[in-house]
GROMACS .gro file of C-alpha atoms in nm:
model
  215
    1UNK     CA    1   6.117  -5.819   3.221
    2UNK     CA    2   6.116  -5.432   3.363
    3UNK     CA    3   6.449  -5.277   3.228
    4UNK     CA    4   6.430  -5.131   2.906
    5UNK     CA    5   6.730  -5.282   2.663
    6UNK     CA    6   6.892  -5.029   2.451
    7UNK     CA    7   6.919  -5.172   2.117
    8UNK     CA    8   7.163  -5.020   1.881
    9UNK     CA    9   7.105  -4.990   1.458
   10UNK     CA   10   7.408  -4.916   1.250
   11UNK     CA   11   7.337  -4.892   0.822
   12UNK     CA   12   7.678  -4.866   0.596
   13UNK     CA   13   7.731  -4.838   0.221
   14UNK     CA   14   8.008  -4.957   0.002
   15UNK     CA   15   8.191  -4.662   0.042
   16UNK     CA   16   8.225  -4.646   0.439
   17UNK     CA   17   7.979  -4.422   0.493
   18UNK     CA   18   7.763  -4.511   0.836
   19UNK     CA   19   7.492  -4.390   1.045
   20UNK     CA   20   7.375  -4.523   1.387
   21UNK     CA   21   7.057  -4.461   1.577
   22UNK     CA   22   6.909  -4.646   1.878
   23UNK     CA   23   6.592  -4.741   2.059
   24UNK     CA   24   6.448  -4.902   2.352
   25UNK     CA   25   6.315  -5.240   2.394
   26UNK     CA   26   6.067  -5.321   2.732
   27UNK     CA   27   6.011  -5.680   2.750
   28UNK     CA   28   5.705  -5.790   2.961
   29UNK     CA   29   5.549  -6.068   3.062
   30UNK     CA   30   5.142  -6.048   2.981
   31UNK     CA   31   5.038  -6.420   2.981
   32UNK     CA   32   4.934  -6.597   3.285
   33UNK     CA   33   5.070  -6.927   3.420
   34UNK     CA   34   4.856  -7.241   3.308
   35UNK     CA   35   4.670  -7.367   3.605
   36UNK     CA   36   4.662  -7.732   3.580
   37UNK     CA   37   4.447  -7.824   3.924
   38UNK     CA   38   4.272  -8.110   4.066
   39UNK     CA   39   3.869  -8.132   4.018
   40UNK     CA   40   3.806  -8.290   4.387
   41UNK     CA   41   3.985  -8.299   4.694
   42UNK     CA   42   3.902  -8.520   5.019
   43UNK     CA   43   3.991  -8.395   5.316
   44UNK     CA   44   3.938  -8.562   5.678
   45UNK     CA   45   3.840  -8.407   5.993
   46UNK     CA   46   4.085  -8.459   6.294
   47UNK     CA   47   3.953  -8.507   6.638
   48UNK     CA   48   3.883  -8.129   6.705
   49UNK     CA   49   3.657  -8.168   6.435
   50UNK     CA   50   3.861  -7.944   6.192
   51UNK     CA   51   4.088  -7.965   5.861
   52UNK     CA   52   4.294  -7.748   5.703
   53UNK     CA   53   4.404  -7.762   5.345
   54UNK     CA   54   4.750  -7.622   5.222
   55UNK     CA   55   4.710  -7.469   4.861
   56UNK     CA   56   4.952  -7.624   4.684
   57UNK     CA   57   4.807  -8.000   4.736
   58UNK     CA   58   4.513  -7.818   4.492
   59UNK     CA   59   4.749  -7.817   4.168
   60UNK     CA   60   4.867  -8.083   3.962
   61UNK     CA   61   5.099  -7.954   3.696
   62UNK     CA   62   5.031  -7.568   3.673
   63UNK     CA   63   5.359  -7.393   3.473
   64UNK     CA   64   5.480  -7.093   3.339
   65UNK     CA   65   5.699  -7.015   3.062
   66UNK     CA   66   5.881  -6.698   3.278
   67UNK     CA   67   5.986  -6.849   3.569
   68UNK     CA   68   5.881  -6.942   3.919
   69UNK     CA   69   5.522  -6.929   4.040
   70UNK     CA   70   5.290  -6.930   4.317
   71UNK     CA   71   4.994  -7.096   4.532
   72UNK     CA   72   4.663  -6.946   4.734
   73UNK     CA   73   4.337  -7.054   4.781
   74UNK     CA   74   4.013  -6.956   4.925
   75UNK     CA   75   3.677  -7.076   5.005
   76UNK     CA   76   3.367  -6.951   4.765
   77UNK     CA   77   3.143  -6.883   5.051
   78UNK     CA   78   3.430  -6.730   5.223
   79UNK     CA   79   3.411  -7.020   5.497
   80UNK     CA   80   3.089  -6.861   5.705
   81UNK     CA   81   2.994  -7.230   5.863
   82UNK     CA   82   3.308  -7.248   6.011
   83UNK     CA   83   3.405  -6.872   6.145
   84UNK     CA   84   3.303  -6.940   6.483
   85UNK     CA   85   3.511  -7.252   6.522
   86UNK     CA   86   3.837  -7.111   6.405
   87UNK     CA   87   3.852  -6.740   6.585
   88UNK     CA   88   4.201  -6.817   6.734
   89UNK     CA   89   4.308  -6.987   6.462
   90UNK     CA   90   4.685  -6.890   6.332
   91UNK     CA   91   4.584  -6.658   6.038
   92UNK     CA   92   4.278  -6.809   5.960
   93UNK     CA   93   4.093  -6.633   5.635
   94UNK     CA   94   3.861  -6.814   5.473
   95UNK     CA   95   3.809  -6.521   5.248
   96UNK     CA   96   4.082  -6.426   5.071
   97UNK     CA   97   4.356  -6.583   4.915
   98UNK     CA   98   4.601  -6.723   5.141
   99UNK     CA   99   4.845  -7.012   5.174
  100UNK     CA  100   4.555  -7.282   5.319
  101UNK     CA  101   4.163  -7.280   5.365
  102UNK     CA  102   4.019  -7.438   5.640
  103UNK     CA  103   3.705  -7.673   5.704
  104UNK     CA  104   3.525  -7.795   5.962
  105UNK     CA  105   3.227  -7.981   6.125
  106UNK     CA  106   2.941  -7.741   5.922
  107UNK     CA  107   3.080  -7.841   5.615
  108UNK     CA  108   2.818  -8.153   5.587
  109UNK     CA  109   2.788  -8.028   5.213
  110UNK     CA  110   3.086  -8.039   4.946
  111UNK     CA  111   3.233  -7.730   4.959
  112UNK     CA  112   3.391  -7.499   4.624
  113UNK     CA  113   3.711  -7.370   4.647
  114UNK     CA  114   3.903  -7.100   4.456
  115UNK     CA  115   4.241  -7.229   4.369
  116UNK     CA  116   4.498  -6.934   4.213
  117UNK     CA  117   4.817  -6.935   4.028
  118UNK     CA  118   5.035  -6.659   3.986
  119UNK     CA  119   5.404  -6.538   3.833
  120UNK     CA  120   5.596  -6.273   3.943
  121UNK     CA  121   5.567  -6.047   3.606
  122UNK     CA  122   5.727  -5.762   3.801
  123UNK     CA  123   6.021  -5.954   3.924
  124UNK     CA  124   5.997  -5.845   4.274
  125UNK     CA  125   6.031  -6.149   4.416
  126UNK     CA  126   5.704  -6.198   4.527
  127UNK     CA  127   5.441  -6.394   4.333
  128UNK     CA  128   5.094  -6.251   4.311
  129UNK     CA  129   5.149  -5.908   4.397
  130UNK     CA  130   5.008  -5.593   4.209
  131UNK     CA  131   5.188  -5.640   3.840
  132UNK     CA  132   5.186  -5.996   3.775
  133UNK     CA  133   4.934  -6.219   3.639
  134UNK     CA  134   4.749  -6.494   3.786
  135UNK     CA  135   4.486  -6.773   3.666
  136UNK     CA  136   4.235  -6.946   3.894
  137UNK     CA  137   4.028  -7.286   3.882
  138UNK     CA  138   3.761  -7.434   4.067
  139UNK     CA  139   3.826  -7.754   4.302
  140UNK     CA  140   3.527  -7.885   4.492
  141UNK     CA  141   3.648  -8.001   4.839
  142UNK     CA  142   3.448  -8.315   5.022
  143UNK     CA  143   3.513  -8.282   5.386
  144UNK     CA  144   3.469  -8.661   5.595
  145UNK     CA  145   3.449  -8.746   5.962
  146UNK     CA  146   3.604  -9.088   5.911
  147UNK     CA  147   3.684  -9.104   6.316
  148UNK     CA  148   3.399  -9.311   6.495
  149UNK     CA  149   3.246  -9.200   6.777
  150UNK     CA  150   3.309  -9.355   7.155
  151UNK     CA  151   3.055  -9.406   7.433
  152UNK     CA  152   3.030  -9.467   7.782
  153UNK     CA  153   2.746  -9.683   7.877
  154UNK     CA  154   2.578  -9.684   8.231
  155UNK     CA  155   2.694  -9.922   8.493
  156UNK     CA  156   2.495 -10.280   8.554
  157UNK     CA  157   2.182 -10.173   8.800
  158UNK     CA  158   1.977 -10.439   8.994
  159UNK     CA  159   1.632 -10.350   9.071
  160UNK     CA  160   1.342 -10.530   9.255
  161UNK     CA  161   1.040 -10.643   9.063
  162UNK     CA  162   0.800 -10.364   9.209
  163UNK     CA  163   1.050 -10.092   9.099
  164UNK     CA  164   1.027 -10.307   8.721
  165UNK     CA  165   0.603 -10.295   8.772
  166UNK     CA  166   0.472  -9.990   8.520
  167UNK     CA  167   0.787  -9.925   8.300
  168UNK     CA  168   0.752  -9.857   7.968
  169UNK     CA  169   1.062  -9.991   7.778
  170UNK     CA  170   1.045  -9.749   7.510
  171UNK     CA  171   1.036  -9.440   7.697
  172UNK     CA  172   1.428  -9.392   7.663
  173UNK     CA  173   1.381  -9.062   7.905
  174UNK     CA  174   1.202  -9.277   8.208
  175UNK     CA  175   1.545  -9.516   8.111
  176UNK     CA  176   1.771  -9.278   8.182
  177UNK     CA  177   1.670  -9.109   8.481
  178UNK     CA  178   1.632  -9.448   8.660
  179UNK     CA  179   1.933  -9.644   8.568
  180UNK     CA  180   2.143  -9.398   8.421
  181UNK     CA  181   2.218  -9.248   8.044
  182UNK     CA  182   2.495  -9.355   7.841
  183UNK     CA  183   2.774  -9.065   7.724
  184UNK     CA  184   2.912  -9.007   7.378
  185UNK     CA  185   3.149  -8.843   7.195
  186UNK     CA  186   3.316  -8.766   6.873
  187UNK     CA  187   3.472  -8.552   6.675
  188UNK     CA  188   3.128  -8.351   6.522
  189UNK     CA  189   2.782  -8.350   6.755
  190UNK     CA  190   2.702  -8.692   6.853
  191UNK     CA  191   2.352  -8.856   6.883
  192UNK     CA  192   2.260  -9.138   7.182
  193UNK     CA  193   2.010  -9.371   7.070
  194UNK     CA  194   1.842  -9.692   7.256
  195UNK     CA  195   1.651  -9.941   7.201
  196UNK     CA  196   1.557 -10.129   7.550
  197UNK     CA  197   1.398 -10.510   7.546
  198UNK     CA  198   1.390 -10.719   7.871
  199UNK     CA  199   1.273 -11.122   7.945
  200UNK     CA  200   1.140 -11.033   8.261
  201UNK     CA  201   0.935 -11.387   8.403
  202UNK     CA  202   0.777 -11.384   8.773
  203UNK     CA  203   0.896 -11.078   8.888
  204UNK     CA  204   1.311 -11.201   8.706
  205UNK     CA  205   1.488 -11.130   8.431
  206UNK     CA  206   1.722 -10.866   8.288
  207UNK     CA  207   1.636 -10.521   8.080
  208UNK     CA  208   1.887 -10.506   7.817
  209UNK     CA  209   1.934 -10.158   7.710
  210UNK     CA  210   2.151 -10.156   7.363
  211UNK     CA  211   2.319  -9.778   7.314
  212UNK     CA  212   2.421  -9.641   7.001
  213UNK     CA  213   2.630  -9.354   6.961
  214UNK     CA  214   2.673  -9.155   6.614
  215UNK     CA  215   2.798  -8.844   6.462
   0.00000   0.00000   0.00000
């Protein structure tokens, strides 16, 4: 494609008589690739609570019948949720088409993605630039936090029976402040929970506060 091709017409009779004329011929390449993509994709947070997808783990098949072609990909919503997390992020553009989009904890809902195939019509070399053609699809991205969270509970604490007199068990704020509050965390925001129930008998027993951690 590009170069015109001079082609050359010659007519001749039975008697040797000839004339020749000539014209151009500019082939070019008008039909976009075939985008053959995958409908979902799950990706997994790591522990920085962040994920990056490349764009060519979006296709599955896409061809062309000219010759080589090429991969980008971009987020529908232009990846708002997750601007804040990724501001000194190596080229990070949510927005436009680029090699990889990227995902993170505020992406609790599926998220769309624009996948897009292109050919390099204009035979620069480059694929996607002004001149060729390209084809996009759709490819809904689920984003997981598949790493459990940890937690650090408070140390044992021994306490005398008039320090037990009065305490209500299910006031998890009066827990903590007396004997200490348990620490979590994971890769997205992590909740404490408790749930405290003691056998205390005569002024003995033991307060057993069970601490749940989740993200």
């Amino acid at each position: 494609p590009g170069a015109p091709v001079v082609i050359t017409a010659t007519a001749s009779d039975c008697c040797g008589n000839s004339s020749t004329t000539s014209f151009e011929v500019t082939v070019a390449d008008l039909v976009p690739p075939v985008v053959v993509a995958e409908t979902t994709r799950t990706v997994s947070l790591t522990t920085d609570g962040t994920a990056k997808i490349f764009a060519e783990s979006f296709d599955d098949g896409s061809h062309d019948g000219c010759g080589p072609i090429g991969f980008s990909v971009k987020r529908m919503d232009n990846g708002s949720p997750c601007t804040s997390v990724y501001t000194s992020a190596e080229n990070f553009d949510n927005a436009n088409f680029t090699d990889k989009v990227f995902f993170c904890c505020a992406d609790t809902d599926p998220v769309m993605v624009q996948f897009r195939v292109c050919d390099d019509a204009d035979m620069n070399g480059i694929t996607g630039s002004f001149g060729d053609n390209c084809n996009t699809a759709m490819v809904e991205v689920v984003v997981q936090d598949k790493l459990a969270p940890v937690i650090v509970c408070p140390p044992n604490t021994e306490i005398s029976c008039v320090d037990l007199a009065g305490i209500d068990l299910t006031d998890t704020d009066l827990l903590d402040g007396l004997f200490g509050a348990a620490q979590g965390a994971g890769t997205c925001d992590v909740e404490i929970t408790q749930v405290a129930v003691g056998n205390e008998n005569c002024g003995a027993g033991v307060i057993f506060r069970n601490f749940t951690a989740t993200n």
